[in-house]
mmCIF file of C-alpha atoms in Angstrom:
data_model
loop_
_atom_site.group_PDB
_atom_site.id
_atom_site.type_symbol
_atom_site.label_atom_id
_atom_site.label_comp_id
_atom_site.label_asym_id
_atom_site.label_seq_id
_atom_site.Cartn_x
_atom_site.Cartn_y
_atom_site.Cartn_z
ATOM 1 C CA MET R 1 107.542 128.009 136.848
ATOM 2 C CA ARG R 2 109.909 129.156 134.191
ATOM 3 C CA ILE R 3 112.999 127.652 132.631
ATOM 4 C CA ALA R 4 115.749 130.296 132.660
ATOM 5 C CA GLU R 5 116.423 131.903 129.284
ATOM 6 C CA GLY R 6 120.045 130.820 129.784
ATOM 7 C CA VAL R 7 118.904 127.290 128.912
ATOM 8 C CA GLU R 8 117.631 128.482 125.529
ATOM 9 C CA TRP R 9 120.907 130.339 124.899
ATOM 10 C CA ALA R 10 123.035 127.393 125.992
ATOM 11 C CA VAL R 11 121.236 124.888 123.768
ATOM 12 C CA HIS R 12 121.558 127.190 120.737
ATOM 13 C CA LEU R 13 125.254 127.761 121.360
ATOM 14 C CA CYS R 14 125.995 124.082 122.005
ATOM 15 C CA GLY R 15 124.432 123.603 118.555
ATOM 16 C CA VAL R 16 127.009 126.027 117.115
ATOM 17 C CA LEU R 17 129.858 124.340 118.995
ATOM 18 C CA GLY R 18 128.579 120.998 117.733
ATOM 19 C CA VAL R 19 129.695 121.842 114.190
ATOM 20 C CA VAL R 20 133.090 123.342 115.061
ATOM 21 C CA PRO R 21 135.835 121.158 113.523
ATOM 22 C CA ASP R 22 138.000 119.097 115.872
ATOM 23 C CA GLY R 23 140.938 120.991 117.284
ATOM 24 C CA TYR R 24 139.230 124.378 117.052
ATOM 25 C CA ALA R 25 137.330 126.497 119.601
ATOM 26 C CA VAL R 26 135.122 129.607 119.549
ATOM 27 C CA PRO R 27 135.913 132.572 121.850
ATOM 28 C CA ALA R 28 133.134 133.563 124.255
ATOM 29 C CA GLY R 29 132.744 136.972 122.575
ATOM 30 C CA ARG R 30 132.093 135.402 119.176
ATOM 31 C CA LEU R 31 129.554 133.001 120.705
ATOM 32 C CA ALA R 32 127.722 135.970 122.255
ATOM 33 C CA GLU R 33 127.794 137.737 118.903
ATOM 34 C CA PHE R 34 126.248 134.738 117.113
ATOM 35 C CA HIS R 35 122.792 135.403 118.574
ATOM 36 C CA ASP R 36 123.450 138.960 119.740
ATOM 37 C CA LEU R 37 123.438 137.976 123.432
ATOM 38 C CA PRO R 38 124.839 140.009 126.371
ATOM 39 C CA PRO R 39 128.453 138.752 126.761
ATOM 40 C CA ASP R 40 128.694 139.158 130.556
ATOM 41 C CA TYR R 41 125.513 137.262 131.246
ATOM 42 C CA LEU R 42 126.375 134.599 128.681
ATOM 43 C CA ALA R 43 129.809 134.115 130.276
ATOM 44 C CA LYS R 44 128.160 132.834 133.459
ATOM 45 C CA HIS R 45 126.228 130.239 131.509
ATOM 46 C CA LEU R 46 129.346 129.146 129.612
ATOM 47 C CA GLN R 47 131.093 128.694 132.965
ATOM 48 C CA ALA R 48 128.158 126.573 134.172
ATOM 49 C CA LEU R 49 128.410 124.409 131.034
ATOM 50 C CA SER R 50 132.138 124.091 131.647
ATOM 51 C CA ARG R 51 131.648 123.066 135.290
ATOM 52 C CA ALA R 52 129.148 120.425 134.135
ATOM 53 C CA GLY R 53 131.699 118.995 131.690
ATOM 54 C CA ILE R 54 129.632 119.854 128.613
ATOM 55 C CA VAL R 55 132.092 122.361 127.126
ATOM 56 C CA THR R 56 135.834 122.711 127.492
ATOM 57 C CA ALA R 57 137.472 126.109 127.758
ATOM 58 C CA ASN R 58 140.883 126.618 126.152
ATOM 59 C CA ARG R 59 142.815 129.470 127.703
ATOM 60 C CA GLY R 60 145.289 131.850 126.081
ATOM 61 C CA VAL R 61 145.378 133.708 122.764
ATOM 62 C CA SER R 62 143.710 130.837 120.934
ATOM 63 C CA GLY R 63 141.270 130.495 123.815
ATOM 64 C CA GLY R 64 137.671 129.590 123.331
ATOM 65 C CA TYR R 65 135.010 127.000 123.926
ATOM 66 C CA ARG R 66 134.358 123.660 122.296
ATOM 67 C CA LEU R 67 132.067 120.763 123.158
ATOM 68 C CA ALA R 68 133.728 118.361 125.577
ATOM 69 C CA ARG R 69 132.157 115.378 123.779
ATOM 70 C CA PRO R 70 130.334 114.758 120.485
ATOM 71 C CA ALA R 71 127.013 116.583 119.990
ATOM 72 C CA SER R 72 125.323 113.172 119.824
ATOM 73 C CA ARG R 73 126.266 112.666 123.472
ATOM 74 C CA VAL R 74 125.035 116.001 124.854
ATOM 75 C CA THR R 75 121.320 115.974 125.675
ATOM 76 C CA LEU R 76 118.902 118.806 126.353
ATOM 77 C CA LEU R 77 118.635 117.448 129.893
ATOM 78 C CA ASP R 78 122.417 117.720 130.411
ATOM 79 C CA ILE R 79 122.294 121.384 129.372
ATOM 80 C CA THR R 80 119.162 122.169 131.396
ATOM 81 C CA LEU R 81 120.572 120.703 134.610
ATOM 82 C CA ALA R 82 123.912 122.472 134.035
ATOM 83 C CA ILE R 83 122.176 125.851 133.859
ATOM 84 C CA GLU R 84 119.256 125.310 136.256
ATOM 85 C CA GLY R 85 120.894 123.009 138.786
ATOM 86 C CA SER R 86 119.888 119.408 139.318
ATOM 87 C CA GLU R 87 117.365 119.800 142.157
ATOM 88 C CA PRO R 88 113.823 118.690 141.311
ATOM 89 C CA ALA R 89 111.391 121.485 140.396
ATOM 90 C CA PHE R 90 109.018 120.324 143.143
ATOM 91 C CA ARG R 91 110.641 120.552 146.562
ATOM 92 C CA CYS R 92 108.585 118.953 149.301
ATOM 93 C CA THR R 93 108.759 120.953 152.513
ATOM 94 C CA GLU R 94 106.946 118.267 154.538
ATOM 95 C CA ILE R 95 104.074 120.504 155.611
ATOM 96 C CA ARG R 96 102.164 117.313 156.442
ATOM 97 C CA GLN R 97 104.279 117.286 159.620
ATOM 98 C CA GLN R 98 102.973 120.732 160.664
ATOM 99 C CA GLY R 99 99.731 121.791 162.363
ATOM 100 C CA PRO R 100 97.052 120.303 164.628
ATOM 101 C CA CYS R 101 96.752 117.090 162.588
ATOM 102 C CA ALA R 102 100.467 116.756 161.824
ATOM 103 C CA SER R 103 101.586 113.365 160.596
ATOM 104 C CA PRO R 104 104.024 111.865 163.101
ATOM 105 C CA PRO R 105 107.531 111.097 161.751
ATOM 106 C CA ALA R 106 106.768 107.355 161.936
ATOM 107 C CA ALA R 107 103.971 107.874 159.387
ATOM 108 C CA CYS R 108 106.287 109.824 157.062
ATOM 109 C CA LYS R 109 108.855 107.206 156.179
ATOM 110 C CA GLN R 110 107.592 107.189 152.624
ATOM 111 C CA LEU R 111 107.733 110.301 150.503
ATOM 112 C CA CYS R 112 104.490 112.306 150.679
ATOM 113 C CA PRO R 113 102.134 111.110 147.896
ATOM 114 C CA ILE R 114 101.988 114.652 146.550
ATOM 115 C CA ALA R 115 105.775 114.804 146.196
ATOM 116 C CA GLN R 116 105.741 111.312 144.662
ATOM 117 C CA ALA R 117 103.285 112.424 141.991
ATOM 118 C CA PHE R 118 105.256 115.572 141.130
ATOM 119 C CA LEU R 119 108.555 113.673 141.015
ATOM 120 C CA ALA R 120 107.014 111.019 138.753
ATOM 121 C CA ALA R 121 105.856 113.786 136.394
ATOM 122 C CA GLU R 122 109.290 115.373 136.464
ATOM 123 C CA THR R 123 110.864 112.011 135.594
ATOM 124 C CA GLN R 124 108.714 111.978 132.448
ATOM 125 C CA TRP R 125 109.898 115.482 131.610
ATOM 126 C CA ARG R 126 113.543 114.637 132.252
ATOM 127 C CA ASN R 127 113.353 111.428 130.217
ATOM 128 C CA ALA R 128 111.898 113.365 127.287
ATOM 129 C CA LEU R 129 114.717 115.930 127.433
ATOM 130 C CA ALA R 130 117.315 113.169 127.827
ATOM 131 C CA SER R 131 116.081 111.597 124.589
ATOM 132 C CA VAL R 132 116.984 114.658 122.468
ATOM 133 C CA THR R 133 120.628 115.416 121.719
ATOM 134 C CA VAL R 134 122.347 118.506 120.387
ATOM 135 C CA ALA R 135 123.060 116.456 117.242
ATOM 136 C CA ASP R 136 119.288 115.974 116.790
ATOM 137 C CA ILE R 137 118.725 119.713 117.142
ATOM 138 C CA ILE R 138 121.463 120.519 114.602
ATOM 139 C CA ARG R 139 120.015 118.020 112.116
ATOM 140 C CA THR R 140 116.481 119.427 112.420
ATOM 141 C CA ALA R 141 117.548 123.072 112.357
ATOM 142 C CA VAL R 142 119.717 122.548 109.275
ATOM 143 C CA SER R 143 117.067 120.577 107.392
ATOM 144 C CA GLU R 144 114.282 123.022 108.271
ATOM 145 C CA SER R 145 115.942 126.360 107.687
ATOM 146 C CA PHE R 146 119.393 126.135 106.067
ATOM 147 C CA ASP R 147 119.315 126.688 102.331
ATOM 148 C CA LYS R 148 122.527 127.006 100.310
ATOM 149 C CA ALA R 149 122.922 130.741 100.964
ATOM 150 C CA ARG R 150 122.459 130.349 104.732
ATOM 151 C CA ARG R 151 124.942 127.503 104.863
ATOM 152 C CA ARG R 152 127.503 129.771 103.191
ATOM 153 C CA THR R 153 126.769 132.672 105.563
ATOM 154 C CA PHE R 154 127.131 130.360 108.536
ATOM 155 C CA GLN R 155 130.329 128.756 107.197
ATOM 156 C CA ASP R 156 131.855 132.198 106.601
ATOM 157 C CA TRP R 157 130.993 133.269 110.143
ATOM 158 C CA LEU R 158 132.381 130.028 111.581
ATOM 159 C CA ASN R 159 135.621 130.344 109.586
ATOM 160 C CA GLY R 160 136.099 133.812 111.059
ATOM 161 C CA ALA R 161 135.156 132.792 114.583
ATOM 162 C CA VAL R 162 137.127 129.613 115.253
ATOM 163 C CA LYS R 163 140.639 129.676 116.628
ATOM 164 C CA MET E 1 113.483 125.933 137.765
ATOM 165 C CA ARG E 2 111.307 125.621 140.808
ATOM 166 C CA ILE E 3 107.615 125.001 141.348
ATOM 167 C CA ALA E 4 106.314 127.589 143.815
ATOM 168 C CA GLU E 5 105.714 126.264 147.327
ATOM 169 C CA GLY E 6 102.164 127.590 146.942
ATOM 170 C CA VAL E 7 101.496 124.591 144.691
ATOM 171 C CA GLU E 8 102.428 122.200 147.521
ATOM 172 C CA TRP E 9 100.208 124.129 149.932
ATOM 173 C CA ALA E 10 97.304 124.265 147.500
ATOM 174 C CA VAL E 11 97.364 120.524 146.760
ATOM 175 C CA HIS E 12 97.451 119.686 150.475
ATOM 176 C CA LEU E 13 94.552 122.022 151.235
ATOM 177 C CA CYS E 14 92.480 120.835 148.279
ATOM 178 C CA GLY E 15 92.947 117.403 149.870
ATOM 179 C CA VAL E 16 91.412 118.744 153.092
ATOM 180 C CA LEU E 17 88.563 120.430 151.204
ATOM 181 C CA GLY E 18 88.024 117.167 149.320
ATOM 182 C CA VAL E 19 86.673 115.517 152.482
ATOM 183 C CA VAL E 20 84.494 118.410 153.676
ATOM 184 C CA PRO E 21 80.844 117.280 153.655
ATOM 185 C CA ASP E 22 78.540 118.798 151.042
ATOM 186 C CA GLY E 23 77.044 122.108 152.113
ATOM 187 C CA TYR E 24 79.957 123.020 154.381
ATOM 188 C CA ALA E 25 83.018 125.205 153.894
ATOM 189 C CA VAL E 26 86.293 125.894 155.748
ATOM 190 C CA PRO E 27 87.331 129.484 156.571
ATOM 191 C CA ALA E 28 90.678 130.607 155.177
ATOM 192 C CA GLY E 29 92.131 131.024 158.680
ATOM 193 C CA ARG E 30 91.348 127.429 159.605
ATOM 194 C CA LEU E 31 92.864 126.186 156.350
ATOM 195 C CA ALA E 32 96.068 128.118 157.131
ATOM 196 C CA GLU E 33 96.064 126.638 160.622
ATOM 197 C CA PHE E 34 95.797 123.082 159.284
ATOM 198 C CA HIS E 35 99.439 123.025 158.142
ATOM 199 C CA ASP E 36 100.601 126.049 160.121
ATOM 200 C CA LEU E 37 100.932 128.214 156.982
ATOM 201 C CA PRO E 38 101.164 132.037 156.838
ATOM 202 C CA PRO E 39 97.528 133.204 156.392
ATOM 203 C CA ASP E 40 98.258 136.293 154.264
ATOM 204 C CA TYR E 41 100.388 134.433 151.789
ATOM 205 C CA LEU E 42 97.985 131.502 151.681
ATOM 206 C CA ALA E 43 95.069 133.858 150.980
ATOM 207 C CA LYS E 44 96.619 134.803 147.635
ATOM 208 C CA HIS E 45 96.817 131.172 146.622
ATOM 209 C CA LEU E 46 93.225 130.533 147.685
ATOM 210 C CA GLN E 47 92.178 133.473 145.527
ATOM 211 C CA ALA E 48 94.105 131.982 142.599
ATOM 212 C CA LEU E 49 92.326 128.640 143.108
ATOM 213 C CA SER E 50 89.039 130.513 143.216
ATOM 214 C CA ARG E 51 89.779 132.423 139.990
ATOM 215 C CA ALA E 52 90.613 129.100 138.325
ATOM 216 C CA GLY E 53 87.257 127.653 139.400
ATOM 217 C CA ILE E 54 88.822 124.963 141.604
ATOM 218 C CA VAL E 55 87.410 126.257 144.893
ATOM 219 C CA THR E 56 84.339 128.308 145.663
ATOM 220 C CA ALA E 57 84.382 131.019 148.314
ATOM 221 C CA ASN E 58 81.272 131.565 150.428
ATOM 222 C CA ARG E 59 81.084 135.057 151.873
ATOM 223 C CA GLY E 60 79.607 136.202 155.188
ATOM 224 C CA VAL E 61 79.657 134.836 158.717
ATOM 225 C CA SER E 62 79.510 131.245 157.504
ATOM 226 C CA GLY E 63 82.104 132.100 154.859
ATOM 227 C CA GLY E 64 84.781 129.715 153.787
ATOM 228 C CA TYR E 65 86.157 127.645 150.974
ATOM 229 C CA ARG E 66 84.990 124.384 149.449
ATOM 230 C CA LEU E 67 85.943 122.499 146.320
ATOM 231 C CA ALA E 68 83.933 123.675 143.326
ATOM 232 C CA ARG E 69 83.703 120.102 141.992
ATOM 233 C CA PRO E 70 84.380 116.588 143.307
ATOM 234 C CA ALA E 71 87.990 115.798 144.304
ATOM 235 C CA SER E 72 88.001 113.140 141.580
ATOM 236 C CA ARG E 73 87.694 115.934 139.018
ATOM 237 C CA VAL E 74 90.466 118.208 140.299
ATOM 238 C CA THR E 75 93.900 117.206 139.005
ATOM 239 C CA LEU E 76 97.383 118.183 140.150
ATOM 240 C CA LEU E 77 97.751 119.929 136.790
ATOM 241 C CA ASP E 78 94.642 122.067 137.418
ATOM 242 C CA ILE E 79 96.093 123.206 140.740
ATOM 243 C CA THR E 80 99.602 123.776 139.369
ATOM 244 C CA LEU E 81 98.372 125.931 136.493
ATOM 245 C CA ALA E 82 96.075 127.881 138.844
ATOM 246 C CA ILE E 83 99.013 128.820 141.074
ATOM 247 C CA GLU E 84 101.851 129.029 138.533
ATOM 248 C CA GLY E 85 99.943 130.348 135.538
ATOM 249 C CA SER E 86 99.392 128.398 132.347
ATOM 250 C CA GLU E 87 102.360 129.618 130.283
ATOM 251 C CA PRO E 88 104.831 126.899 129.313
ATOM 252 C CA ALA E 89 107.980 126.685 131.446
ATOM 253 C CA PHE E 90 110.133 127.062 128.318
ATOM 254 C CA ARG E 91 109.493 130.395 126.614
ATOM 255 C CA CYS E 92 111.187 130.664 123.237
ATOM 256 C CA THR E 93 112.535 134.160 122.645
ATOM 257 C CA GLU E 94 113.403 133.439 118.993
ATOM 258 C CA ILE E 95 117.103 134.195 119.338
ATOM 259 C CA ARG E 96 117.583 132.284 116.084
ATOM 260 C CA GLN E 97 116.356 135.498 114.407
ATOM 261 C CA GLN E 98 119.193 137.541 115.964
ATOM 262 C CA GLY E 99 122.843 137.970 114.973
ATOM 263 C CA PRO E 100 125.024 137.710 111.886
ATOM 264 C CA CYS E 101 123.518 134.371 110.784
ATOM 265 C CA ALA E 102 119.940 135.204 111.812
ATOM 266 C CA SER E 103 117.261 132.965 110.364
ATOM 267 C CA PRO E 104 114.967 135.029 108.126
ATOM 268 C CA PRO E 105 111.281 135.108 109.148
ATOM 269 C CA ALA E 106 110.402 132.910 106.150
ATOM 270 C CA ALA E 107 112.578 130.147 107.632
ATOM 271 C CA CYS E 108 110.892 130.491 111.046
ATOM 272 C CA LYS E 109 107.336 129.525 110.208
ATOM 273 C CA GLN E 110 107.736 126.389 112.281
ATOM 274 C CA LEU E 111 108.500 126.575 115.973
ATOM 275 C CA CYS E 112 112.249 126.400 116.640
ATOM 276 C CA PRO E 113 113.251 122.724 117.086
ATOM 277 C CA ILE E 114 114.620 123.565 120.534
ATOM 278 C CA ALA E 115 111.262 124.989 121.651
ATOM 279 C CA GLN E 116 109.504 121.998 120.073
ATOM 280 C CA ALA E 117 111.603 119.590 122.134
ATOM 281 C CA PHE E 118 111.026 121.478 125.390
ATOM 282 C CA LEU E 119 107.298 121.772 124.765
ATOM 283 C CA ALA E 120 107.072 118.045 123.976
ATOM 284 C CA ALA E 121 108.791 117.294 127.300
ATOM 285 C CA GLU E 122 106.439 119.660 129.107
ATOM 286 C CA THR E 123 103.462 117.894 127.528
ATOM 287 C CA GLN E 124 104.711 114.654 129.118
ATOM 288 C CA TRP E 125 104.979 116.414 132.471
ATOM 289 C CA ARG E 126 101.531 117.982 132.170
ATOM 290 C CA ASN E 127 99.921 114.705 131.116
ATOM 291 C CA ALA E 128 101.429 112.976 134.151
ATOM 292 C CA LEU E 129 100.068 115.659 136.501
ATOM 293 C CA ALA E 130 96.692 115.589 134.747
ATOM 294 C CA SER E 131 96.453 111.854 135.464
ATOM 295 C CA VAL E 132 96.518 112.315 139.263
ATOM 296 C CA THR E 133 93.473 113.730 141.038
ATOM 297 C CA VAL E 134 92.989 115.134 144.511
ATOM 298 C CA ALA E 135 90.851 112.043 145.203
ATOM 299 C CA ASP E 136 93.879 109.847 144.391
ATOM 300 C CA ILE E 137 96.038 111.869 146.783
ATOM 301 C CA ILE E 138 93.457 111.610 149.569
ATOM 302 C CA ARG E 139 93.193 107.845 149.071
ATOM 303 C CA THR E 140 96.950 107.312 149.195
ATOM 304 C CA ALA E 141 97.535 109.668 152.129
ATOM 305 C CA VAL E 142 94.778 108.051 154.181
ATOM 306 C CA SER E 143 95.893 104.494 153.453
ATOM 307 C CA GLU E 144 99.573 105.273 154.095
ATOM 308 C CA SER E 145 99.414 107.320 157.235
ATOM 309 C CA PHE E 146 95.949 107.481 158.845
ATOM 310 C CA ASP E 147 95.487 105.023 161.657
ATOM 311 C CA LYS E 148 92.367 105.084 163.874
ATOM 312 C CA ALA E 149 93.740 107.729 166.260
ATOM 313 C CA ARG E 150 94.742 110.070 163.404
ATOM 314 C CA ARG E 151 91.384 109.693 161.730
ATOM 315 C CA ARG E 152 89.755 110.801 165.003
ATOM 316 C CA THR E 153 92.120 113.747 165.432
ATOM 317 C CA PHE E 154 91.415 114.834 161.876
ATOM 318 C CA GLN E 155 87.654 114.358 162.211
ATOM 319 C CA ASP E 156 87.643 116.431 165.440
ATOM 320 C CA TRP E 157 89.574 119.214 163.723
ATOM 321 C CA LEU E 158 87.261 119.125 160.697
ATOM 322 C CA ASN E 159 84.138 119.217 162.879
ATOM 323 C CA GLY E 160 85.495 122.347 164.559
ATOM 324 C CA ALA E 161 86.599 123.965 161.323
ATOM 325 C CA VAL E 162 83.647 123.591 158.964
ATOM 326 C CA LYS E 163 80.858 126.128 158.799
#
């Protein structure tokens, strides 16, 4: 089981978009540049975020991406489901209904206890990711690793990137 | 993100092995037959369970598989990690150290806050799976869907399968 690396990219870049001033956007190419990511592959993830309503894409010469709502209202779960899809990680294929001792359909009205246990665990995981917002990530990242010089470097980059 | 179907198979079959009487084992072919699973593909998962110390393989004419410890001491997490590997689902690739605003190594002594959040969520998921044993699954499955006739069918199959 592996979470696609696109989730990591998307969370980082939503963090960047979370500090873009209102009315501005960042072109896809500049977002790719920010962490030196492959633009073509990143574009697919940006489209997925757009379809999920997490980012908004402006078209035209001043085109670019911005968050569709405040960073405090975008959770890590929102981003993960946008990139990975919303299906549960455990997908019961009802093998209890196969073989010489198959459970009859009448005995399978309730979800298989194995699927129940995996879905309960996944609910814990989802709740934990839903409790962390992009705003939380920005706050922690800035406090842990942004000294004065890095703030200036970032601000200079952002000033050059936004449209 | 998807949990391999081998995990579903393995939990079901550990449930079968959990009711095999002491001193007996079930050949791989009979285990595959139990839920009508492809024997070759299942064999790989049985080997993974064996490597993880969850099942023991007896060789020879009376060869077969049995649980290496009581069903009450095999958790869904044990089985999942045996089949899926023990690496976390979220694998941080440190993209914060790439690009024009890269964090310097000195600012990356702590795990990236994004990785921290995903690992915390995965800990919740793992703890939930570690709290459910194969014995729990057997108990629930039997109480929910084993009437007298199904118990007999299962017992007949088991009598024919064990060696």
